[in-house]
Each structure stands twice: as C-alpha cells, then as structure tokens.
C-alpha cells in the first residue's frame, strides 16, 4: 500500500506516478464537491423525482436518444451546440478527445457513457462555470487572461497555489496566457473529478489516504494521465512508504 501525505511543492504523491494538488486536500472540508447520485431503476427514479428533475429528464431524453445515455460524440455535439449560441465565448469548440476525457472522469459505472445523474452533474457544473467565465472575462475579449484566471478558478471552487496555476497555464492556455472556454471547462472537469476521487478514497476525512495500485487505477485520479502527471507533476517521484 502507498501512504499519501503532503510533500514540498504543494503536491501529494499518489503511488509512483500520480499527484494531487495541495489545495485539493487542505480545502476538502471547505469546498463541496458532490458526487453524482448512484443510478436507480428508471421507474423508481422517476417516481421519486422533483418537478425540476422530471423536467430535466425530459430534456435528457431528447439529448441522449433511445439508450438514455450520452456518448462522447453526443456530448461533443451538445456542448458545441450550446457554445454556438454564445458568440461572446471564444473557443475552438470541444474536440472528440476532450469529450472522451470528460466522459471518462464522469463515468462512475464504467459504461463509457453518461447516465442521467452523471450528465446532470456535468451539465449543472458547465452552466455554473459558464457564468464564472463570463464574470471574469473582464475586458469582454471572449477569453480569460492570465491575470484574471486565478480568481476565475477560485470562484469556480478551485483555489490554486501559484505553482499549480503555472502548470495549468502551460497545459491549457495559449502562448499569451489566455484560456478559451473549452479549455477552461475541460480543466475544471478534471479538477472536479480528481477532488471527488480523493474524497471517495479519504474515508476518514483527515487529508491522507492509503491506496494500492488497483485502487489508484480504478479511481479518477489516474484517468487522463496527461493532466494528472504532465500538468501536476513537480520534480521526481517521492514514495513515502509501503505497508
């Protein structure tokens, strides 16, 4: 088993190759990152839903089609249809690879698609983060500049230390440090998934977890390793011990 603890540089070492940011742990008790509810049989779910949920389910049925699940390709079409109606959002559009990654980190039951509650969790986050994006696009350029980004991430629920912020800038911003809408959303989806994965594993809520390799691979910490490793990695591997 790998024992995880805070290490120098604001990074937590997860096993041999996976890291979590310091803010994700230190703020676990203060930042609410709810898990999508477990799936329920359709008949049971519909019977116990509020009027708002029933209305959203009707919309979901139209978007998801007969199988009642949203595939990466369907998600790409949905998101690009949304942003096409907002000319004030500068974006290259959501790519299929980006949507595959988002589905992977949101797919709690490993079907390769998003069910109703998984999609609703993502949908609500995208709506909330879209509002934050517009709020912090202070110069109305359609992108968030490097000087606006720290507060934009904080307002979205993810305060970043400077080291992690610089890594995210290198991964998700253009050469001028500006971040467009699809990169902003893609980054936040991954941060949200990593925090939810850590919260699930941190059963004692004490900021440390013990995991074996299988648990790391099954958690959303390891999904999209280009973000978990390339964007968050600092220095060499530091394993704090085995048990």
JSON list of C-alpha atoms in Angstrom, two decimals:
[
{"chain": "A", "resi": 1, "resn": "UNK", "atom": "CA", "xyz": [0.00, 0.00, 0.00]},
{"chain": "A", "resi": 2, "resn": "UNK", "atom": "CA", "xyz": [1.15, 3.55, -0.70]},
{"chain": "A", "resi": 3, "resn": "UNK", "atom": "CA", "xyz": [0.80, 6.10, 2.11]},
{"chain": "A", "resi": 4, "resn": "UNK", "atom": "CA", "xyz": [-0.01, 9.58, 0.86]},
{"chain": "A", "resi": 5, "resn": "UNK", "atom": "CA", "xyz": [0.89, 12.79, 2.59]},
{"chain": "A", "resi": 6, "resn": "UNK", "atom": "CA", "xyz": [1.69, 16.39, 1.73]},
{"chain": "A", "resi": 7, "resn": "UNK", "atom": "CA", "xyz": [5.10, 16.93, 0.18]},
{"chain": "A", "resi": 8, "resn": "UNK", "atom": "CA", "xyz": [7.12, 20.02, -0.69]},
{"chain": "A", "resi": 9, "resn": "UNK", "atom": "CA", "xyz": [5.80, 21.99, -3.64]},
{"chain": "A", "resi": 10, "resn": "UNK", "atom": "CA", "xyz": [2.10, 21.74, -2.90]},
{"chain": "A", "resi": 11, "resn": "UNK", "atom": "CA", "xyz": [1.84, 18.25, -4.39]},
{"chain": "A", "resi": 12, "resn": "UNK", "atom": "CA", "xyz": [0.69, 15.00, -2.87]},
{"chain": "A", "resi": 13, "resn": "UNK", "atom": "CA", "xyz": [2.36, 11.88, -4.20]},
{"chain": "A", "resi": 14, "resn": "UNK", "atom": "CA", "xyz": [-0.09, 9.13, -5.10]},
{"chain": "A", "resi": 15, "resn": "UNK", "atom": "CA", "xyz": [1.83, 5.91, -5.56]},
{"chain": "A", "resi": 16, "resn": "UNK", "atom": "CA", "xyz": [4.56, 6.08, -8.14]},
{"chain": "A", "resi": 17, "resn": "UNK", "atom": "CA", "xyz": [3.21, 8.35, -10.85]},
{"chain": "A", "resi": 18, "resn": "UNK", "atom": "CA", "xyz": [0.14, 10.25, -9.72]},
{"chain": "A", "resi": 19, "resn": "UNK", "atom": "CA", "xyz": [-0.06, 13.56, -7.88]},
{"chain": "A", "resi": 20, "resn": "UNK", "atom": "CA", "xyz": [-2.83, 15.65, -6.33]},
{"chain": "A", "resi": 21, "resn": "UNK", "atom": "CA", "xyz": [-2.58, 19.39, -5.63]},
{"chain": "A", "resi": 22, "resn": "UNK", "atom": "CA", "xyz": [-2.17, 20.60, -2.06]},
{"chain": "A", "resi": 23, "resn": "UNK", "atom": "CA", "xyz": [-5.29, 22.80, -2.23]},
{"chain": "A", "resi": 24, "resn": "UNK", "atom": "CA", "xyz": [-7.39, 19.76, -3.09]},
{"chain": "A", "resi": 25, "resn": "UNK", "atom": "CA", "xyz": [-6.52, 18.21, 0.26]},
{"chain": "A", "resi": 26, "resn": "UNK", "atom": "CA", "xyz": [-6.29, 21.25, 2.51]},
{"chain": "A", "resi": 27, "resn": "UNK", "atom": "CA", "xyz": [-9.69, 22.52, 1.39]},
{"chain": "A", "resi": 28, "resn": "UNK", "atom": "CA", "xyz": [-11.59, 19.22, 1.38]},
{"chain": "A", "resi": 29, "resn": "UNK", "atom": "CA", "xyz": [-13.60, 20.25, 4.41]},
{"chain": "A", "resi": 30, "resn": "UNK", "atom": "CA", "xyz": [-14.39, 23.67, 2.95]},
{"chain": "A", "resi": 31, "resn": "UNK", "atom": "CA", "xyz": [-15.03, 23.03, -0.75]},
{"chain": "A", "resi": 32, "resn": "UNK", "atom": "CA", "xyz": [-18.11, 20.97, -1.50]},
{"chain": "A", "resi": 33, "resn": "UNK", "atom": "CA", "xyz": [-17.61, 18.68, -4.49]},
{"chain": "A", "resi": 34, "resn": "UNK", "atom": "CA", "xyz": [-20.73, 16.48, -4.50]},
{"chain": "A", "resi": 35, "resn": "UNK", "atom": "CA", "xyz": [-20.74, 13.05, -6.05]},
{"chain": "A", "resi": 36, "resn": "UNK", "atom": "CA", "xyz": [-23.35, 12.26, -8.72]},
{"chain": "A", "resi": 37, "resn": "UNK", "atom": "CA", "xyz": [-26.05, 10.07, -7.12]},
{"chain": "A", "resi": 38, "resn": "UNK", "atom": "CA", "xyz": [-25.94, 6.33, -7.72]},
{"chain": "A", "resi": 39, "resn": "UNK", "atom": "CA", "xyz": [-28.10, 5.09, -10.57]},
{"chain": "A", "resi": 40, "resn": "UNK", "atom": "CA", "xyz": [-31.61, 3.96, -9.75]},
{"chain": "A", "resi": 41, "resn": "UNK", "atom": "CA", "xyz": [-34.03, 1.95, -11.90]},
{"chain": "A", "resi": 42, "resn": "UNK", "atom": "CA", "xyz": [-35.87, 4.37, -14.18]},
{"chain": "A", "resi": 43, "resn": "UNK", "atom": "CA", "xyz": [-39.30, 3.64, -12.71]},
{"chain": "A", "resi": 44, "resn": "UNK", "atom": "CA", "xyz": [-38.07, 4.18, -9.14]},
{"chain": "A", "resi": 45, "resn": "UNK", "atom": "CA", "xyz": [-36.12, 7.30, -10.06]},
{"chain": "A", "resi": 46, "resn": "UNK", "atom": "CA", "xyz": [-38.97, 8.98, -11.92]},
{"chain": "A", "resi": 47, "resn": "UNK", "atom": "CA", "xyz": [-41.40, 8.25, -9.09]},
{"chain": "A", "resi": 48, "resn": "UNK", "atom": "CA", "xyz": [-39.18, 9.99, -6.52]},
{"chain": "A", "resi": 49, "resn": "UNK", "atom": "CA", "xyz": [-38.03, 12.95, -8.62]},
{"chain": "A", "resi": 50, "resn": "UNK", "atom": "CA", "xyz": [-38.94, 16.57, -8.05]},
{"chain": "A", "resi": 51, "resn": "UNK", "atom": "CA", "xyz": [-40.76, 18.53, -10.75]},
{"chain": "A", "resi": 52, "resn": "UNK", "atom": "CA", "xyz": [-37.45, 20.15, -11.71]},
{"chain": "A", "resi": 53, "resn": "UNK", "atom": "CA", "xyz": [-35.77, 16.76, -12.08]},
{"chain": "A", "resi": 54, "resn": "UNK", "atom": "CA", "xyz": [-38.66, 15.44, -14.15]},
{"chain": "A", "resi": 55, "resn": "UNK", "atom": "CA", "xyz": [-38.35, 18.42, -16.47]},
{"chain": "A", "resi": 56, "resn": "UNK", "atom": "CA", "xyz": [-34.61, 17.90, -16.78]},
{"chain": "A", "resi": 57, "resn": "UNK", "atom": "CA", "xyz": [-35.17, 14.19, -17.51]},
{"chain": "A", "resi": 58, "resn": "UNK", "atom": "CA", "xyz": [-37.38, 15.15, -20.47]},
{"chain": "A", "resi": 59, "resn": "UNK", "atom": "CA", "xyz": [-34.58, 17.31, -21.83]},
{"chain": "A", "resi": 60, "resn": "UNK", "atom": "CA", "xyz": [-32.10, 14.49, -21.19]},
{"chain": "A", "resi": 61, "resn": "UNK", "atom": "CA", "xyz": [-34.27, 12.02, -23.09]},
{"chain": "A", "resi": 62, "resn": "UNK", "atom": "CA", "xyz": [-34.24, 14.32, -26.12]},
{"chain": "A", "resi": 63, "resn": "UNK", "atom": "CA", "xyz": [-30.46, 14.76, -25.94]},
{"chain": "A", "resi": 64, "resn": "UNK", "atom": "CA", "xyz": [-29.47, 11.18, -25.12]},
{"chain": "A", "resi": 65, "resn": "UNK", "atom": "CA", "xyz": [-31.70, 9.27, -27.52]},
{"chain": "A", "resi": 66, "resn": "UNK", "atom": "CA", "xyz": [-33.16, 5.80, -27.13]},
{"chain": "A", "resi": 67, "resn": "UNK", "atom": "CA", "xyz": [-30.36, 4.34, -25.00]},
{"chain": "A", "resi": 68, "resn": "UNK", "atom": "CA", "xyz": [-30.77, 7.12, -22.39]},
{"chain": "A", "resi": 69, "resn": "UNK", "atom": "CA", "xyz": [-27.02, 7.63, -22.18]},
{"chain": "A", "resi": 70, "resn": "UNK", "atom": "CA", "xyz": [-24.75, 10.33, -23.59]},
{"chain": "A", "resi": 71, "resn": "UNK", "atom": "CA", "xyz": [-21.73, 9.11, -25.54]},
{"chain": "A", "resi": 72, "resn": "UNK", "atom": "CA", "xyz": [-18.58, 11.22, -26.07]},
{"chain": "A", "resi": 73, "resn": "UNK", "atom": "CA", "xyz": [-19.74, 12.07, -29.58]},
{"chain": "A", "resi": 74, "resn": "UNK", "atom": "CA", "xyz": [-23.19, 13.10, -28.32]},
{"chain": "A", "resi": 75, "resn": "UNK", "atom": "CA", "xyz": [-21.57, 15.18, -25.57]},
{"chain": "A", "resi": 76, "resn": "UNK", "atom": "CA", "xyz": [-19.38, 16.93, -28.14]},
{"chain": "A", "resi": 77, "resn": "UNK", "atom": "CA", "xyz": [-22.43, 17.79, -30.25]},
{"chain": "A", "resi": 78, "resn": "UNK", "atom": "CA", "xyz": [-24.38, 19.02, -27.21]},
{"chain": "A", "resi": 79, "resn": "UNK", "atom": "CA", "xyz": [-21.57, 21.26, -25.91]},
{"chain": "A", "resi": 80, "resn": "UNK", "atom": "CA", "xyz": [-20.72, 22.67, -29.32]},
{"chain": "A", "resi": 81, "resn": "UNK", "atom": "CA", "xyz": [-24.40, 23.39, -29.96]},
{"chain": "A", "resi": 82, "resn": "UNK", "atom": "CA", "xyz": [-24.50, 25.34, -26.70]},
{"chain": "A", "resi": 83, "resn": "UNK", "atom": "CA", "xyz": [-21.42, 27.45, -27.38]},
{"chain": "A", "resi": 84, "resn": "UNK", "atom": "CA", "xyz": [-22.54, 28.18, -30.94]},
{"chain": "A", "resi": 85, "resn": "UNK", "atom": "CA", "xyz": [-25.34, 30.24, -29.37]},
{"chain": "A", "resi": 86, "resn": "UNK", "atom": "CA", "xyz": [-22.89, 32.32, -27.34]},
{"chain": "A", "resi": 87, "resn": "UNK", "atom": "CA", "xyz": [-20.81, 34.49, -29.62]},
{"chain": "A", "resi": 88, "resn": "UNK", "atom": "CA", "xyz": [-19.17, 36.13, -26.60]},
{"chain": "A", "resi": 89, "resn": "UNK", "atom": "CA", "xyz": [-17.36, 32.88, -25.73]},
{"chain": "A", "resi": 90, "resn": "UNK", "atom": "CA", "xyz": [-14.14, 32.46, -27.67]},
{"chain": "A", "resi": 91, "resn": "UNK", "atom": "CA", "xyz": [-13.47, 28.79, -28.33]},
{"chain": "A", "resi": 92, "resn": "UNK", "atom": "CA", "xyz": [-12.17, 26.36, -30.91]},
{"chain": "A", "resi": 93, "resn": "UNK", "atom": "CA", "xyz": [-15.02, 24.04, -29.97]},
{"chain": "A", "resi": 94, "resn": "UNK", "atom": "CA", "xyz": [-14.97, 20.88, -27.90]},
{"chain": "A", "resi": 95, "resn": "UNK", "atom": "CA", "xyz": [-12.98, 18.12, -29.61]},
{"chain": "A", "resi": 96, "resn": "UNK", "atom": "CA", "xyz": [-13.93, 14.45, -29.51]},
{"chain": "A", "resi": 97, "resn": "UNK", "atom": "CA", "xyz": [-10.78, 13.70, -27.49]},
{"chain": "A", "resi": 98, "resn": "UNK", "atom": "CA", "xyz": [-11.71, 16.34, -24.92]},
{"chain": "A", "resi": 99, "resn": "UNK", "atom": "CA", "xyz": [-15.22, 14.91, -24.62]},
{"chain": "A", "resi": 100, "resn": "UNK", "atom": "CA", "xyz": [-13.91, 11.35, -24.32]},
{"chain": "A", "resi": 101, "resn": "UNK", "atom": "CA", "xyz": [-11.76, 12.50, -21.44]},
{"chain": "A", "resi": 102, "resn": "UNK", "atom": "CA", "xyz": [-14.68, 14.28, -19.76]},
{"chain": "A", "resi": 103, "resn": "UNK", "atom": "CA", "xyz": [-16.89, 11.20, -20.09]},
{"chain": "A", "resi": 104, "resn": "UNK", "atom": "CA", "xyz": [-14.09, 9.04, -18.68]},
{"chain": "A", "resi": 105, "resn": "UNK", "atom": "CA", "xyz": [-13.72, 11.08, -15.50]},
{"chain": "A", "resi": 106, "resn": "UNK", "atom": "CA", "xyz": [-17.51, 11.44, -15.03]},
{"chain": "A", "resi": 107, "resn": "UNK", "atom": "CA", "xyz": [-18.41, 7.83, -15.86]},
{"chain": "A", "resi": 108, "resn": "UNK", "atom": "CA", "xyz": [-18.88, 6.39, -12.36]},
{"chain": "A", "resi": 109, "resn": "UNK", "atom": "CA", "xyz": [-20.14, 2.98, -13.51]},
{"chain": "A", "resi": 110, "resn": "UNK", "atom": "CA", "xyz": [-17.68, 2.46, -16.37]},
{"chain": "A", "resi": 111, "resn": "UNK", "atom": "CA", "xyz": [-20.24, 2.17, -19.17]},
{"chain": "A", "resi": 112, "resn": "UNK", "atom": "CA", "xyz": [-18.30, 4.52, -21.42]},
{"chain": "A", "resi": 113, "resn": "UNK", "atom": "CA", "xyz": [-21.29, 6.89, -21.46]},
{"chain": "A", "resi": 114, "resn": "UNK", "atom": "CA", "xyz": [-23.01, 9.31, -19.10]},
{"chain": "A", "resi": 115, "resn": "UNK", "atom": "CA", "xyz": [-26.27, 8.32, -17.45]},
{"chain": "A", "resi": 116, "resn": "UNK", "atom": "CA", "xyz": [-28.90, 10.77, -16.26]},
{"chain": "A", "resi": 117, "resn": "UNK", "atom": "CA", "xyz": [-27.33, 11.78, -12.93]},
{"chain": "A", "resi": 118, "resn": "UNK", "atom": "CA", "xyz": [-23.79, 11.82, -14.30]},
{"chain": "A", "resi": 119, "resn": "UNK", "atom": "CA", "xyz": [-24.86, 14.08, -17.15]},
{"chain": "A", "resi": 120, "resn": "UNK", "atom": "CA", "xyz": [-26.90, 16.30, -14.82]},
{"chain": "A", "resi": 121, "resn": "UNK", "atom": "CA", "xyz": [-23.86, 16.77, -12.55]},
{"chain": "A", "resi": 122, "resn": "UNK", "atom": "CA", "xyz": [-21.74, 17.77, -15.55]},
{"chain": "A", "resi": 123, "resn": "UNK", "atom": "CA", "xyz": [-24.49, 19.94, -17.06]},
{"chain": "A", "resi": 124, "resn": "UNK", "atom": "CA", "xyz": [-25.00, 21.89, -13.83]},
{"chain": "A", "resi": 125, "resn": "UNK", "atom": "CA", "xyz": [-21.26, 22.43, -13.46]},
{"chain": "A", "resi": 126, "resn": "UNK", "atom": "CA", "xyz": [-20.90, 23.65, -17.04]},
{"chain": "A", "resi": 127, "resn": "UNK", "atom": "CA", "xyz": [-23.74, 26.14, -16.51]},
{"chain": "A", "resi": 128, "resn": "UNK", "atom": "CA", "xyz": [-22.18, 27.39, -13.27]},
{"chain": "A", "resi": 129, "resn": "UNK", "atom": "CA", "xyz": [-18.69, 27.62, -14.76]},
{"chain": "A", "resi": 130, "resn": "UNK", "atom": "CA", "xyz": [-20.01, 29.39, -17.85]},
{"chain": "A", "resi": 131, "resn": "UNK", "atom": "CA", "xyz": [-21.35, 32.13, -15.57]},
{"chain": "A", "resi": 132, "resn": "UNK", "atom": "CA", "xyz": [-17.99, 32.38, -13.81]},
{"chain": "A", "resi": 133, "resn": "UNK", "atom": "CA", "xyz": [-16.19, 32.52, -17.15]},
{"chain": "A", "resi": 134, "resn": "UNK", "atom": "CA", "xyz": [-18.27, 35.46, -18.34]},
{"chain": "A", "resi": 135, "resn": "UNK", "atom": "CA", "xyz": [-17.91, 37.22, -14.99]},
{"chain": "A", "resi": 136, "resn": "UNK", "atom": "CA", "xyz": [-14.11, 37.08, -15.06]},
{"chain": "A", "resi": 137, "resn": "UNK", "atom": "CA", "xyz": [-13.74, 37.93, -18.72]},
{"chain": "A", "resi": 138, "resn": "UNK", "atom": "CA", "xyz": [-13.39, 41.49, -17.50]},
{"chain": "A", "resi": 139, "resn": "UNK", "atom": "CA", "xyz": [-12.36, 43.00, -20.83]},
{"chain": "A", "resi": 140, "resn": "UNK", "atom": "CA", "xyz": [-15.06, 41.10, -22.77]},
{"chain": "A", "resi": 141, "resn": "UNK", "atom": "CA", "xyz": [-12.45, 39.62, -25.09]},
{"chain": "A", "resi": 142, "resn": "UNK", "atom": "CA", "xyz": [-14.11, 36.20, -25.05]},
{"chain": "A", "resi": 143, "resn": "UNK", "atom": "CA", "xyz": [-11.14, 34.64, -23.25]},
{"chain": "A", "resi": 144, "resn": "UNK", "atom": "CA", "xyz": [-9.87, 34.82, -19.68]},
{"chain": "A", "resi": 145, "resn": "UNK", "atom": "CA", "xyz": [-6.43, 36.42, -19.41]},
{"chain": "A", "resi": 146, "resn": "UNK", "atom": "CA", "xyz": [-3.67, 35.13, -17.17]},
{"chain": "A", "resi": 147, "resn": "UNK", "atom": "CA", "xyz": [-4.28, 37.95, -14.68]},
{"chain": "A", "resi": 148, "resn": "UNK", "atom": "CA", "xyz": [-7.99, 37.03, -14.47]},
{"chain": "A", "resi": 149, "resn": "UNK", "atom": "CA", "xyz": [-7.58, 33.25, -14.23]},
{"chain": "A", "resi": 150, "resn": "UNK", "atom": "CA", "xyz": [-6.67, 32.78, -10.52]},
{"chain": "A", "resi": 151, "resn": "UNK", "atom": "CA", "xyz": [-9.90, 34.44, -9.37]},
{"chain": "A", "resi": 152, "resn": "UNK", "atom": "CA", "xyz": [-11.86, 32.61, -12.08]},
{"chain": "A", "resi": 153, "resn": "UNK", "atom": "CA", "xyz": [-10.69, 29.24, -10.76]},
{"chain": "A", "resi": 154, "resn": "UNK", "atom": "CA", "xyz": [-11.29, 30.30, -7.16]},
{"chain": "A", "resi": 155, "resn": "UNK", "atom": "CA", "xyz": [-14.83, 31.43, -7.97]},
{"chain": "A", "resi": 156, "resn": "UNK", "atom": "CA", "xyz": [-15.44, 28.06, -9.64]},
{"chain": "A", "resi": 157, "resn": "UNK", "atom": "CA", "xyz": [-14.49, 26.36, -6.36]},
{"chain": "A", "resi": 158, "resn": "UNK", "atom": "CA", "xyz": [-10.83, 25.60, -7.00]},
{"chain": "A", "resi": 159, "resn": "UNK", "atom": "CA", "xyz": [-8.31, 27.97, -5.39]},
{"chain": "A", "resi": 160, "resn": "UNK", "atom": "CA", "xyz": [-4.89, 27.35, -6.93]},
{"chain": "A", "resi": 161, "resn": "UNK", "atom": "CA", "xyz": [-1.45, 27.93, -5.47]},
{"chain": "A", "resi": 162, "resn": "UNK", "atom": "CA", "xyz": [0.96, 29.71, -7.80]},
{"chain": "A", "resi": 163, "resn": "UNK", "atom": "CA", "xyz": [2.91, 26.57, -8.71]},
{"chain": "A", "resi": 164, "resn": "UNK", "atom": "CA", "xyz": [-0.16, 24.64, -9.80]},
{"chain": "A", "resi": 165, "resn": "UNK", "atom": "CA", "xyz": [-1.54, 27.70, -11.57]},
{"chain": "A", "resi": 166, "resn": "UNK", "atom": "CA", "xyz": [1.61, 27.99, -13.69]},
{"chain": "A", "resi": 167, "resn": "UNK", "atom": "CA", "xyz": [1.36, 24.30, -14.64]},
{"chain": "A", "resi": 168, "resn": "UNK", "atom": "CA", "xyz": [-2.26, 24.71, -15.71]},
{"chain": "A", "resi": 169, "resn": "UNK", "atom": "CA", "xyz": [-1.36, 27.81, -17.72]},
{"chain": "A", "resi": 170, "resn": "UNK", "atom": "CA", "xyz": [1.26, 25.81, -19.62]},
{"chain": "A", "resi": 171, "resn": "UNK", "atom": "CA", "xyz": [-1.19, 22.99, -20.30]},
{"chain": "A", "resi": 172, "resn": "UNK", "atom": "CA", "xyz": [-4.42, 24.83, -21.08]},
{"chain": "A", "resi": 173, "resn": "UNK", "atom": "CA", "xyz": [-3.62, 28.43, -22.10]},
{"chain": "A", "resi": 174, "resn": "UNK", "atom": "CA", "xyz": [-2.25, 29.84, -25.34]},
{"chain": "A", "resi": 175, "resn": "UNK", "atom": "CA", "xyz": [1.18, 31.42, -25.72]},
{"chain": "A", "resi": 176, "resn": "UNK", "atom": "CA", "xyz": [-0.17, 34.71, -24.33]},
{"chain": "A", "resi": 177, "resn": "UNK", "atom": "CA", "xyz": [-1.53, 33.04, -21.20]},
{"chain": "A", "resi": 178, "resn": "UNK", "atom": "CA", "xyz": [-5.17, 33.38, -22.30]},
{"chain": "A", "resi": 179, "resn": "UNK", "atom": "CA", "xyz": [-7.58, 30.49, -21.78]},
{"chain": "A", "resi": 180, "resn": "UNK", "atom": "CA", "xyz": [-10.61, 29.97, -24.02]},
{"chain": "A", "resi": 181, "resn": "UNK", "atom": "CA", "xyz": [-13.90, 28.45, -22.94]},
{"chain": "A", "resi": 182, "resn": "UNK", "atom": "CA", "xyz": [-13.44, 24.81, -23.93]},
{"chain": "A", "resi": 183, "resn": "UNK", "atom": "CA", "xyz": [-10.03, 24.63, -22.23]},
{"chain": "A", "resi": 184, "resn": "UNK", "atom": "CA", "xyz": [-11.42, 26.29, -19.10]},
{"chain": "A", "resi": 185, "resn": "UNK", "atom": "CA", "xyz": [-14.28, 23.78, -18.88]},
{"chain": "A", "resi": 186, "resn": "UNK", "atom": "CA", "xyz": [-12.05, 20.81, -19.71]},
{"chain": "A", "resi": 187, "resn": "UNK", "atom": "CA", "xyz": [-9.60, 21.77, -16.98]},
{"chain": "A", "resi": 188, "resn": "UNK", "atom": "CA", "xyz": [-12.33, 22.26, -14.36]},
{"chain": "A", "resi": 189, "resn": "UNK", "atom": "CA", "xyz": [-13.96, 18.92, -15.18]},
{"chain": "A", "resi": 190, "resn": "UNK", "atom": "CA", "xyz": [-10.65, 17.17, -14.47]},
{"chain": "A", "resi": 191, "resn": "UNK", "atom": "CA", "xyz": [-10.03, 19.13, -11.26]},
{"chain": "A", "resi": 192, "resn": "UNK", "atom": "CA", "xyz": [-13.55, 18.30, -10.09]},
{"chain": "A", "resi": 193, "resn": "UNK", "atom": "CA", "xyz": [-13.06, 14.60, -10.87]},
{"chain": "A", "resi": 194, "resn": "UNK", "atom": "CA", "xyz": [-9.72, 14.45, -9.06]},
{"chain": "A", "resi": 195, "resn": "UNK", "atom": "CA", "xyz": [-11.18, 16.05, -5.94]},
{"chain": "A", "resi": 196, "resn": "UNK", "atom": "CA", "xyz": [-14.17, 13.69, -5.98]},
{"chain": "A", "resi": 197, "resn": "UNK", "atom": "CA", "xyz": [-11.83, 10.72, -6.37]},
{"chain": "A", "resi": 198, "resn": "UNK", "atom": "CA", "xyz": [-9.73, 11.86, -3.43]},
{"chain": "A", "resi": 199, "resn": "UNK", "atom": "CA", "xyz": [-12.79, 12.48, -1.27]},
{"chain": "A", "resi": 200, "resn": "UNK", "atom": "CA", "xyz": [-14.01, 8.96, -2.03]},
{"chain": "A", "resi": 201, "resn": "UNK", "atom": "CA", "xyz": [-10.67, 7.45, -1.00]},
{"chain": "A", "resi": 202, "resn": "UNK", "atom": "CA", "xyz": [-10.19, 9.72, 2.03]},
{"chain": "A", "resi": 203, "resn": "UNK", "atom": "CA", "xyz": [-12.75, 7.88, 4.13]},
{"chain": "A", "resi": 204, "resn": "UNK", "atom": "CA", "xyz": [-11.56, 9.39, 7.44]},
{"chain": "A", "resi": 205, "resn": "UNK", "atom": "CA", "xyz": [-11.50, 12.92, 6.00]},
{"chain": "A", "resi": 206, "resn": "UNK", "atom": "CA", "xyz": [-8.07, 13.52, 7.52]},
{"chain": "A", "resi": 207, "resn": "UNK", "atom": "CA", "xyz": [-6.24, 14.61, 4.36]},
{"chain": "A", "resi": 208, "resn": "UNK", "atom": "CA", "xyz": [-4.32, 11.35, 3.90]},
{"chain": "A", "resi": 209, "resn": "UNK", "atom": "CA", "xyz": [-5.26, 8.13, 2.15]},
{"chain": "A", "resi": 210, "resn": "UNK", "atom": "CA", "xyz": [-3.86, 4.63, 1.76]},
{"chain": "A", "resi": 211, "resn": "UNK", "atom": "CA", "xyz": [-4.37, 3.08, -1.64]},
{"chain": "A", "resi": 212, "resn": "UNK", "atom": "CA", "xyz": [-3.00, 0.14, -3.54]},
{"chain": "A", "resi": 213, "resn": "UNK", "atom": "CA", "xyz": [-2.17, 0.29, -7.24]},
{"chain": "A", "resi": 214, "resn": "UNK", "atom": "CA", "xyz": [-5.52, -1.22, -8.22]},
{"chain": "A", "resi": 215, "resn": "UNK", "atom": "CA", "xyz": [-7.43, 1.46, -6.29]},
{"chain": "A", "resi": 216, "resn": "UNK", "atom": "CA", "xyz": [-5.42, 4.19, -7.97]},
{"chain": "A", "resi": 217, "resn": "UNK", "atom": "CA", "xyz": [-6.08, 2.72, -11.41]},
{"chain": "A", "resi": 218, "resn": "UNK", "atom": "CA", "xyz": [-9.81, 2.38, -10.69]},
{"chain": "A", "resi": 219, "resn": "UNK", "atom": "CA", "xyz": [-10.12, 5.92, -9.33]},
{"chain": "A", "resi": 220, "resn": "UNK", "atom": "CA", "xyz": [-10.47, 9.04, -11.44]},
{"chain": "A", "resi": 221, "resn": "UNK", "atom": "CA", "xyz": [-7.02, 10.12, -10.23]},
{"chain": "A", "resi": 222, "resn": "UNK", "atom": "CA", "xyz": [-5.44, 8.00, -12.94]},
{"chain": "A", "resi": 223, "resn": "UNK", "atom": "CA", "xyz": [-7.84, 8.79, -15.78]},
{"chain": "A", "resi": 224, "resn": "UNK", "atom": "CA", "xyz": [-6.32, 11.25, -18.25]},
{"chain": "A", "resi": 225, "resn": "UNK", "atom": "CA", "xyz": [-2.77, 10.80, -17.04]},
{"chain": "A", "resi": 226, "resn": "UNK", "atom": "CA", "xyz": [-1.59, 13.66, -19.26]},
{"chain": "A", "resi": 227, "resn": "UNK", "atom": "CA", "xyz": [-3.34, 16.02, -16.84]},
{"chain": "A", "resi": 228, "resn": "UNK", "atom": "CA", "xyz": [-2.61, 14.15, -13.62]},
{"chain": "A", "resi": 229, "resn": "UNK", "atom": "CA", "xyz": [1.06, 13.69, -14.41]},
{"chain": "A", "resi": 230, "resn": "UNK", "atom": "CA", "xyz": [2.17, 16.24, -17.01]},
{"chain": "A", "resi": 231, "resn": "UNK", "atom": "CA", "xyz": [0.16, 19.16, -15.64]},
{"chain": "A", "resi": 232, "resn": "UNK", "atom": "CA", "xyz": [0.56, 18.44, -11.93]},
{"chain": "A", "resi": 233, "resn": "UNK", "atom": "CA", "xyz": [3.94, 16.76, -11.75]},
{"chain": "A", "resi": 234, "resn": "UNK", "atom": "CA", "xyz": [6.79, 18.52, -9.95]},
{"chain": "A", "resi": 235, "resn": "UNK", "atom": "CA", "xyz": [10.25, 17.07, -9.50]},
{"chain": "A", "resi": 236, "resn": "UNK", "atom": "CA", "xyz": [10.89, 13.37, -9.16]},
{"chain": "A", "resi": 237, "resn": "UNK", "atom": "CA", "xyz": [8.74, 10.64, -7.74]},
{"chain": "A", "resi": 238, "resn": "UNK", "atom": "CA", "xyz": [8.54, 10.59, -3.94]},
{"chain": "A", "resi": 239, "resn": "UNK", "atom": "CA", "xyz": [7.05, 7.48, -2.40]},
{"chain": "A", "resi": 240, "resn": "UNK", "atom": "CA", "xyz": [6.61, 7.96, 1.32]},
{"chain": "A", "resi": 241, "resn": "UNK", "atom": "CA", "xyz": [6.46, 4.29, 2.13]},
{"chain": "A", "resi": 242, "resn": "UNK", "atom": "CA", "xyz": [4.85, 0.91, 1.73]},
{"chain": "A", "resi": 243, "resn": "UNK", "atom": "CA", "xyz": [2.71, -1.14, 4.07]}
]
